[in-house]
Coordinates of C-alpha atoms and ligand atoms in Angstrom, one line a residue:
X16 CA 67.7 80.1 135.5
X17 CA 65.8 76.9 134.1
X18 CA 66.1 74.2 132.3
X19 CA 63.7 74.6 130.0
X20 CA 65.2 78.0 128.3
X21 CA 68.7 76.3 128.6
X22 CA 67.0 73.6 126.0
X23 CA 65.6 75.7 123.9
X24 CA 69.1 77.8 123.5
X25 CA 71.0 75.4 122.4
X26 CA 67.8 73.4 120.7
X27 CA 68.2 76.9 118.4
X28 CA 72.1 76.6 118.4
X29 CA 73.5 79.3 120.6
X30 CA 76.2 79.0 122.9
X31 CA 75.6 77.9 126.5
X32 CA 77.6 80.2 129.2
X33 CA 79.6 78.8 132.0
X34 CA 76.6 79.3 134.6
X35 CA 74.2 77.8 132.7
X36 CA 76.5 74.4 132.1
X37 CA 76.9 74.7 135.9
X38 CA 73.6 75.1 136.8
X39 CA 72.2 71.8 134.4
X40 CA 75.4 69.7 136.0
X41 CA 74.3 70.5 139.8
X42 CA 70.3 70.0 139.3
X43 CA 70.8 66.9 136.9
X44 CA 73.3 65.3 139.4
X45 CA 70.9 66.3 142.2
X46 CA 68.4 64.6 140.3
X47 CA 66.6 68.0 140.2
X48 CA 66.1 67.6 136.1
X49 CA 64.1 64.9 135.1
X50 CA 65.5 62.4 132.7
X51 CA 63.7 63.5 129.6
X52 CA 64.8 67.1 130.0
X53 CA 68.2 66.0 130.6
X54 CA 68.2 63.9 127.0
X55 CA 66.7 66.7 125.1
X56 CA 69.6 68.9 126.2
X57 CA 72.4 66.2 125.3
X58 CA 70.8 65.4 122.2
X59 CA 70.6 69.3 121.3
X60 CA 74.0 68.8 122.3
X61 CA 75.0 65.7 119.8
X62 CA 72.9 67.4 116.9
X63 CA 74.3 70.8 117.4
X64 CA 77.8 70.5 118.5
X65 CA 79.5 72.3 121.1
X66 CA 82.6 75.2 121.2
X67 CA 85.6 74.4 122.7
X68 CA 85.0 76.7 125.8
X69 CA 81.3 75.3 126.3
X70 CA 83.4 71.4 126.1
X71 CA 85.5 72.8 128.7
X72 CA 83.3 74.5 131.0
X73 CA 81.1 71.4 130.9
X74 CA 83.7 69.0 131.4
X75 CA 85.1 70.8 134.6
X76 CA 81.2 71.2 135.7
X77 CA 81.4 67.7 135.4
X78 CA 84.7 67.0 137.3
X79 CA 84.3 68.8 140.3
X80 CA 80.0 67.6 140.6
X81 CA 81.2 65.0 143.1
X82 CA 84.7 64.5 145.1
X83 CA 88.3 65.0 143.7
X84 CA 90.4 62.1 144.7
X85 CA 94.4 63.3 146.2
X86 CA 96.5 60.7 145.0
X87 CA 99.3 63.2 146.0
X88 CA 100.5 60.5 149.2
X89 CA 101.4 57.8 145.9
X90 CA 104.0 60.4 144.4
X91 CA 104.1 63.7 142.7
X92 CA 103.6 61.7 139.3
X93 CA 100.4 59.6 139.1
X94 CA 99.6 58.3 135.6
X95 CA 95.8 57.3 134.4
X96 CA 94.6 55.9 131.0
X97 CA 91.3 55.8 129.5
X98 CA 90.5 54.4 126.4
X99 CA 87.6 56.2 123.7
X100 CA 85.8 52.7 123.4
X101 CA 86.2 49.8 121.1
X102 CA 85.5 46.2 120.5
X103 CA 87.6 43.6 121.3
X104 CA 89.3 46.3 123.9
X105 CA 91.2 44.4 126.6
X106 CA 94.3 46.6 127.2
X107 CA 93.4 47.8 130.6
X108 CA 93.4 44.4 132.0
X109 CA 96.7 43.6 130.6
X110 CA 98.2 47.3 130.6
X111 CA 97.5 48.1 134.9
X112 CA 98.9 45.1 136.2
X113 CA 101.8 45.7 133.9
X114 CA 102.5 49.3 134.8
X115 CA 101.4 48.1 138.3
X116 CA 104.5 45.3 138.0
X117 CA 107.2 48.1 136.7
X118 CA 106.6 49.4 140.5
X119 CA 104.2 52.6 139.1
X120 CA 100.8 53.1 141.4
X121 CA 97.5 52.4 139.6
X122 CA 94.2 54.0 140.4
X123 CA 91.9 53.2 137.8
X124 CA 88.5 53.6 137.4
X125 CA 86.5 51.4 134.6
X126 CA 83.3 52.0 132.8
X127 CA 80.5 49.6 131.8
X128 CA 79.7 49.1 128.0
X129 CA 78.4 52.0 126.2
X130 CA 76.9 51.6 122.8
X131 CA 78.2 48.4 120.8
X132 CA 81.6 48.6 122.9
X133 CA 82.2 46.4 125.4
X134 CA 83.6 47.5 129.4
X135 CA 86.4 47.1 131.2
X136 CA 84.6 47.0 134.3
X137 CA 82.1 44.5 132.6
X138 CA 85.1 41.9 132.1
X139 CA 86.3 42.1 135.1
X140 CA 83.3 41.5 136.6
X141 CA 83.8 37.9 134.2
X142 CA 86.0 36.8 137.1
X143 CA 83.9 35.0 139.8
X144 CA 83.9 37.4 143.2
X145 CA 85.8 40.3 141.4
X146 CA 84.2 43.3 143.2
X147 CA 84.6 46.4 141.2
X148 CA 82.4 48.2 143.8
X149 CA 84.7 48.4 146.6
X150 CA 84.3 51.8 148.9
X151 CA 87.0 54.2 148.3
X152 CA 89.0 53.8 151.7
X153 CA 89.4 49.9 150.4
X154 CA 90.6 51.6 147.0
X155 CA 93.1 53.7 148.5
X156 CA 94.4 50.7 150.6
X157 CA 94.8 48.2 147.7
X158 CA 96.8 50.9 145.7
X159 CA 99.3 51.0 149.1
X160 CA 98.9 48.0 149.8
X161 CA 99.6 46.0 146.4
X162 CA 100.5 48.9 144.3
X163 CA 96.6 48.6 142.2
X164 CA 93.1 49.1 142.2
X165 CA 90.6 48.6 139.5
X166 CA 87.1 49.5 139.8
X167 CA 84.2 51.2 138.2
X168 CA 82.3 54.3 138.7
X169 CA 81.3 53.3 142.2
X170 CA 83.1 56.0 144.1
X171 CA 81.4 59.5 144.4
X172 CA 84.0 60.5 141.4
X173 CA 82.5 62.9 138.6
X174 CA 78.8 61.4 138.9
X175 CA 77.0 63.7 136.8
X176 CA 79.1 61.6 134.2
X177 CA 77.7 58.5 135.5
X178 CA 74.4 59.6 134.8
X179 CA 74.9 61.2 131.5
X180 CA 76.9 57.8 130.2
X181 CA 74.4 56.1 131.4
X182 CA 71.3 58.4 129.5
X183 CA 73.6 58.9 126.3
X184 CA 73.8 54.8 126.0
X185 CA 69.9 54.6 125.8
X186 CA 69.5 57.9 123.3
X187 CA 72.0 57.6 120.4
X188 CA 73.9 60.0 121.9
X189 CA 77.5 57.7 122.0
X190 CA 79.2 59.4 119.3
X191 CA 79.7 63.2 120.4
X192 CA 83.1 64.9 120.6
X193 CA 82.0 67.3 123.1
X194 CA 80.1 64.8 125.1
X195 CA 83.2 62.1 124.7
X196 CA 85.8 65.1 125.7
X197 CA 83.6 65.4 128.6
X198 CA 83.0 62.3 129.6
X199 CA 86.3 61.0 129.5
X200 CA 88.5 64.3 131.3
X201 CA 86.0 64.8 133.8
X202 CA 86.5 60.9 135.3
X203 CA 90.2 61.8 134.8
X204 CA 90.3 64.9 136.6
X205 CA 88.4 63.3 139.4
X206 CA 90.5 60.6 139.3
X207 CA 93.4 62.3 140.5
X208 CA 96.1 61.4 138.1
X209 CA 97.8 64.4 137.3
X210 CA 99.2 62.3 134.3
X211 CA 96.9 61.2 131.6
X212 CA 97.5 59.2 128.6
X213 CA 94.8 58.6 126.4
X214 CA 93.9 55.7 123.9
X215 CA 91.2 57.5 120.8
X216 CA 90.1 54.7 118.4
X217 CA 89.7 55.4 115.7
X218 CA 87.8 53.6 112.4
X219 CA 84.6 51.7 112.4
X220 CA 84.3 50.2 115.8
X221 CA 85.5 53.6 117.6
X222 CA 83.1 56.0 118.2
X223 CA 85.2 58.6 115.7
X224 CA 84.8 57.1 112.3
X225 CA 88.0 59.1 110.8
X226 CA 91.1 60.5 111.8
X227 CA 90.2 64.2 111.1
X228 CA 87.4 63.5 114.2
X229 CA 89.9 61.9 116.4
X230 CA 92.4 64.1 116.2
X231 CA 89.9 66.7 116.9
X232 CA 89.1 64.7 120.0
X233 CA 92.7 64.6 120.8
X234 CA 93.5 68.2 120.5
X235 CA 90.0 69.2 122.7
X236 CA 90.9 66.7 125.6
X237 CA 94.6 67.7 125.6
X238 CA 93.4 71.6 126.0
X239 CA 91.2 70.4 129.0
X240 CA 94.3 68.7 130.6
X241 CA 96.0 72.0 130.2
X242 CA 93.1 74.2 131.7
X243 CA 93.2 71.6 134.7
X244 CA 97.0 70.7 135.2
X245 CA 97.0 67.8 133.6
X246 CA 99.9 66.5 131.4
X247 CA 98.0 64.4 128.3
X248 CA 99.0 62.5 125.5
X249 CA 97.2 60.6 123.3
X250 CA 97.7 57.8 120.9
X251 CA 95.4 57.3 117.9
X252 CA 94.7 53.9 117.4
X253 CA 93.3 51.5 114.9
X254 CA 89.9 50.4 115.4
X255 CA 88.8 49.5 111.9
X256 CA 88.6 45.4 112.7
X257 CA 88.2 44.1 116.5
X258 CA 91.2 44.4 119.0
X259 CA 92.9 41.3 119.2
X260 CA 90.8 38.1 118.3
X261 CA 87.7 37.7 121.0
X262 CA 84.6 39.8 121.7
X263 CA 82.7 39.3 125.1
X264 CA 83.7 39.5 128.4
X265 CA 85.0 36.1 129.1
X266 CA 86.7 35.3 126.0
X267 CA 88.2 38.9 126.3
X268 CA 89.0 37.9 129.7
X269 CA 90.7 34.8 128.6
X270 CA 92.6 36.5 125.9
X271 CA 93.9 39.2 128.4
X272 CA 95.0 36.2 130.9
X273 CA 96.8 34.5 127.8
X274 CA 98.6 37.7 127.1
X275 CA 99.8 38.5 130.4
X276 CA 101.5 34.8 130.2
X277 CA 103.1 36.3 126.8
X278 CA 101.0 35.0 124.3
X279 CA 99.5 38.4 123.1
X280 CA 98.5 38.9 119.7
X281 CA 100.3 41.7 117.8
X282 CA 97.7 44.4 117.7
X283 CA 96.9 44.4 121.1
X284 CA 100.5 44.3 122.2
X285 CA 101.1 47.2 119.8
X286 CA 98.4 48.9 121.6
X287 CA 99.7 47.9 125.4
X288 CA 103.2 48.4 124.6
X289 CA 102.8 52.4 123.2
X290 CA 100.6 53.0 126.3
X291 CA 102.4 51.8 128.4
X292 CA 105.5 53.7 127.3
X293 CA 104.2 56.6 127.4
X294 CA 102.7 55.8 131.0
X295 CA 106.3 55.3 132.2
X296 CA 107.9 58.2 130.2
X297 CA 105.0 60.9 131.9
X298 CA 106.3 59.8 135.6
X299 CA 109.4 60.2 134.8
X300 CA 110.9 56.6 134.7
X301 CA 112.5 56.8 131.2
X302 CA 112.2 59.2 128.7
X303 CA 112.9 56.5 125.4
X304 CA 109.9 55.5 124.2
X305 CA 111.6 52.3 122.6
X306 CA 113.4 51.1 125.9
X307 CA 110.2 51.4 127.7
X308 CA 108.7 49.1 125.4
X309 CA 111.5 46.6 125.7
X310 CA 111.5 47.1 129.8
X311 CA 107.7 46.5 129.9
X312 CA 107.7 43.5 127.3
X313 CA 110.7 42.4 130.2
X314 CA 107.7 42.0 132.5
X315 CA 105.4 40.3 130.4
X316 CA 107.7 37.5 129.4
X317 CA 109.6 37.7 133.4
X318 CA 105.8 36.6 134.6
X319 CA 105.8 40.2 137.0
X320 CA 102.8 41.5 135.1
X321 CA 100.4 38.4 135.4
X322 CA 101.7 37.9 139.2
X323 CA 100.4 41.4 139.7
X324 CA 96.9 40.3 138.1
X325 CA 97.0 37.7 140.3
X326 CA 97.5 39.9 143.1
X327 CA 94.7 42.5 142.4
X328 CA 92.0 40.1 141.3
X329 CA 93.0 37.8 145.0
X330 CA 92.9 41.7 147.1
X331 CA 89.5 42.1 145.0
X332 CA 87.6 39.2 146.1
X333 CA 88.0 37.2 142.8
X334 CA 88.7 33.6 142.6
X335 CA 92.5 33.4 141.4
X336 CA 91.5 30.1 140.3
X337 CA 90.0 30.9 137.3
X338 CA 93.2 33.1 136.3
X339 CA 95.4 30.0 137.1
X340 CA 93.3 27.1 135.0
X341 CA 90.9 29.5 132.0
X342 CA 89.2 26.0 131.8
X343 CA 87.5 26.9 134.9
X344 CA 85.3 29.9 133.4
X345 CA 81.6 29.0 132.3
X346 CA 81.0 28.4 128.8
X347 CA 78.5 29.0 126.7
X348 CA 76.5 26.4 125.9
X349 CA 76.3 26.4 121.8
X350 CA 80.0 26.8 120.0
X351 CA 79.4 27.5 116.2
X352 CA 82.0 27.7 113.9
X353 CA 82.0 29.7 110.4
X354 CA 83.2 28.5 107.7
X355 CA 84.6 30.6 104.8
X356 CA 82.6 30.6 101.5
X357 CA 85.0 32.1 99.5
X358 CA 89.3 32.2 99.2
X359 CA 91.3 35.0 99.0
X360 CA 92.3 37.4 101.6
X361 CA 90.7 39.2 104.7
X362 CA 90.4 42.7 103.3
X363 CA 87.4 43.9 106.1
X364 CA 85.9 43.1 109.2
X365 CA 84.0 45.7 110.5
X366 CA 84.6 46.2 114.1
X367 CA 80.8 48.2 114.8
X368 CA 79.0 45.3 112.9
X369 CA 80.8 42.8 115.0
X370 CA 80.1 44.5 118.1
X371 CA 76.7 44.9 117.4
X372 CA 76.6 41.1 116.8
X373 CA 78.2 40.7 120.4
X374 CA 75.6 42.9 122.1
X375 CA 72.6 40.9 120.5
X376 CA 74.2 37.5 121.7
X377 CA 73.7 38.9 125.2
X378 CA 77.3 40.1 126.0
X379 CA 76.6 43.8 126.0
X380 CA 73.4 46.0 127.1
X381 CA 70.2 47.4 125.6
X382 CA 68.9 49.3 128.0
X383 CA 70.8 50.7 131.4
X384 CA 69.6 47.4 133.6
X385 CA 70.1 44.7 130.9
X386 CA 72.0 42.4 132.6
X387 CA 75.0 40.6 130.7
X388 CA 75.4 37.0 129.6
X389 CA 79.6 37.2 130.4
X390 CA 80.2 33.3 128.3
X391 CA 78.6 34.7 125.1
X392 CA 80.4 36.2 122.0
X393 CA 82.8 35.8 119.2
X394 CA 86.1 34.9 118.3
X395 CA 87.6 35.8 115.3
X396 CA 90.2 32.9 113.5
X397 CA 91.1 35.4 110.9
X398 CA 91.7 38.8 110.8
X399 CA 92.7 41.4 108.3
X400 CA 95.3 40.8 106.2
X401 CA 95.0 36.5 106.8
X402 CA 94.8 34.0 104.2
X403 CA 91.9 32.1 103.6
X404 CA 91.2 28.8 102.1
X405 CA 87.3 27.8 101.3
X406 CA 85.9 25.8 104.0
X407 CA 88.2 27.2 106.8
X408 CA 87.5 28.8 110.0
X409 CA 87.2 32.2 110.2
X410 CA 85.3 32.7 113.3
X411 CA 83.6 30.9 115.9
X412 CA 80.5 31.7 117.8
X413 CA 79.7 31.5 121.7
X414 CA 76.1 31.9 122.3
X415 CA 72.7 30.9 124.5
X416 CA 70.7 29.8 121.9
X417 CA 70.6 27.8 118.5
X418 CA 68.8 30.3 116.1
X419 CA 71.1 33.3 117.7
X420 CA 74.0 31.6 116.8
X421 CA 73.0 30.8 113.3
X422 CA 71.3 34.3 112.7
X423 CA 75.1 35.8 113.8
X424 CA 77.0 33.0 111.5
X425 CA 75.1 34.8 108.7
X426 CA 76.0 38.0 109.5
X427 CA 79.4 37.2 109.9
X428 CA 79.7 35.5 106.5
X429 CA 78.3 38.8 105.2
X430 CA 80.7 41.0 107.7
X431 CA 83.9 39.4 106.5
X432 CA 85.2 40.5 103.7
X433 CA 87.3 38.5 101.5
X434 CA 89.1 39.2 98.3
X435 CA 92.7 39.7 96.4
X436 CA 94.3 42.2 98.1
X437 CA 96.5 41.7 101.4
X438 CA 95.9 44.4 102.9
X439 CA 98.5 45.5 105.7
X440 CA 96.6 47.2 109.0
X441 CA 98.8 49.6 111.4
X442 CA 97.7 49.6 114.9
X443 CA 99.4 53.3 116.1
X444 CA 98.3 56.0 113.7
X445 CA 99.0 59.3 115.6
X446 CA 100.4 60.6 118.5
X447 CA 99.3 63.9 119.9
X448 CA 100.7 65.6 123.2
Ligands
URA521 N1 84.5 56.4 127.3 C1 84.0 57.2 128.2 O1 84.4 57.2 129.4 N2 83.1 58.1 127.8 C2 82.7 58.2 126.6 O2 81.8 59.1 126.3 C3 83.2 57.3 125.6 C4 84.1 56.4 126.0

């Protein structure tokens, strides 16, 4: 077998067998492909598409190219969420401690920025001396020890996904629902949860543009579950503006420490609150969706979910300080403010646009070892849906650098749209299990 003929098959469209899946996961993670043949084959893959039994027998090829974790000594139930990627996307630093507070054992594993969507593992990384690169002997420890661990892809867990995240990013190859389906269940499987609840944004700052696409997603992943023994659900959410009001790791940071002190704005607490609920309901602590919610917003507003934070980012290395007094992050040294030039109502704000406005402040990545300006990006004052008078703040702008910031107020003024109608957004859309 080579790599070459395994190319040129599905270069010409055919179907790629089990072996030959295998056989490109093993050599690629062995670093026996070189990059370029490796990026020809995903980007047959993106332009070609993929069957579901090629998605799965990739995906498990991908699972099992490094080491399984047994999370079986934290409970016969272990829940894991993953999110499809969005902007403004701060529910796993609110939603783990919480879960984490409701006495439920957190493993999760975070990725970096991919595309125009910003990282969980990016963000935390916001917090002075937060080390998401701990070994996995410390991992397993913190879990027992404090009940959570968060960190990124550092563990030998599904790396052939590392390196294909990593290659996609710098290809235009984000937006693939074999290569997401993949991606996503085989750092799941690895993971060891045997309990997987899934967040797939949807609209135009999620990587699946329509609901037909992420419902295909849904359906795909929730098959792979099944082939591998693990129980998924997955909630379709609204990603048609940002999440919440900030973009960039900081302010998303600061916005994630406000909500865990209750101030949460409605979207992402809509988000936070059906994951989470479903998170309880899959190990068995409650089977009613709506008292879930109501037991979790119990730990919000009761202070158990931010004394958890407080906990993993102190067990992490990070300075707890910056969590108790937000004054204490770095800022960025030009604030800009835009200014509406029209009244009406919000009508659109698209999420993509705005993302790719964050990236080219400096708070996402261009190429795999960009490094990341973590003070930089924006915060919206309006969002769909909000009044607006002429003259009044719609969104405000944290950058490095004058003629950045004035190129993005620009864009923004041409991002937002304003006019008559009041429109009214809905964060859930679908639930598939
Ligand atoms: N999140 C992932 O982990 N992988 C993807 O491909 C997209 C989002």
């Amino acid at each position: 077998m080579n790599i070459i003929d395994i190319i040129a098959k599905k270069r010409d469209g055919m179907e790629l067998n089990k072996e030959e899946l295998e056989f490109f996961v093993k050599e690629y993670t062995n670093n026996h492909i070189e990059d370029y043949q490796a990026a020809a084959l995903i980007m047959a893959i993106y332009i070609n598409g993929m069957t579901n039994e090629e998605t799965k027998n990739l995906t498990i090829a991908m699972a099992y190219s490094g080491d399984v974790l047994n999370l079986s000594e934290f409970g016969k139930n272990i829940v894991d969420k993953h999110s499809t990627g969005g902007v403004g996307d701060k529910v796993t630093i609110i939603l783990a401690p919480l879960i984490a507070s409701m006495g439920i054992p957190v493993a999760k594993m975070s990725g970096r920025g991919l595309g125009y969507t910003g990282g969980t593992a990016d963000k935390m990384e916001s917090i002075p001396g937060y080390n998401t690169g701990i070994p996995e002997n410390e991992f397993i420890n913190n879990i027992k020890k404090i009940g959570i661990s968060l960190i990124t892809q550092t563990l030998n867990l599904a790396p052939a996904d590392k390196k294909i995240y990593a290659l996609r990013d710098t290809i235009a190859c984000t937006e693939s629902i074999p290569l997401i389906a993949s991606s996503i269940m085989s750092k799941k499987i690895a993971s060891g949860a045997n309990k997987i609840v899934l967040d797939v944004t949807c609209g135009s700052g999620a990587f699946m543009k329509n609901l037909s696409d992420a419902e295909e997603l849904s359906k795909i992943m929730i098959e792979i579950g099944k082939l591998a023994n693990r129980e998924t659900v997955c909630i379709i959410t609204n990603m048609d503006q940002p999440l919440g009001y900030a973009i960039g790791n900081t302010l998303e940071m600061i916005e994630a420490i406000k909500a865990l002190k209750g101030d949460i704005p409605k979207d992402v607490q809509d988000v936070v609150l059906e994951l989470g609920a479903y998170m309880v309901k899959l190990v068995g602590k409650g089977d009613n969706i709506e008292e879930n919610k109501n037991k979790l917003l119990v730990n919000i507003n009761n202070g158990k979910a931010y004394n958890k934070f407080i906990e993993l980012v102190k067990q992490q290395g990070g300075n707890i300080e910056y969590i108790k007094d937000i004054e204490k992050f770095p800022k960025a040294p030009i604030v800009k403010e835009v200014l509406s030039i029209k009244e009406g109502f919000v009508e659109k704000i698209n999420a993509e646009e705005i993302g790719k406005l964050a990236c080219d402040l400096g708070a996402g990545r261009k190429t795999k070892t960009d490094n990341i300006d973590m003070s930089v990006g924006i915060v919206l004052n309006k969002k769909i849906g909000d009044r607006v008078a002429k003259g009044e703040k719609i969104a405000t702008i944290y950058a490095n650098n004058k003629e950045k910031a004035e190129k993005t107020e620009q864009e923004i003024l041409k991002i937002y749209r304003i006019g008559k109608d009041q429109i009214k957004e809905k964060t859930i859309i679908n639930i598939i299990k």
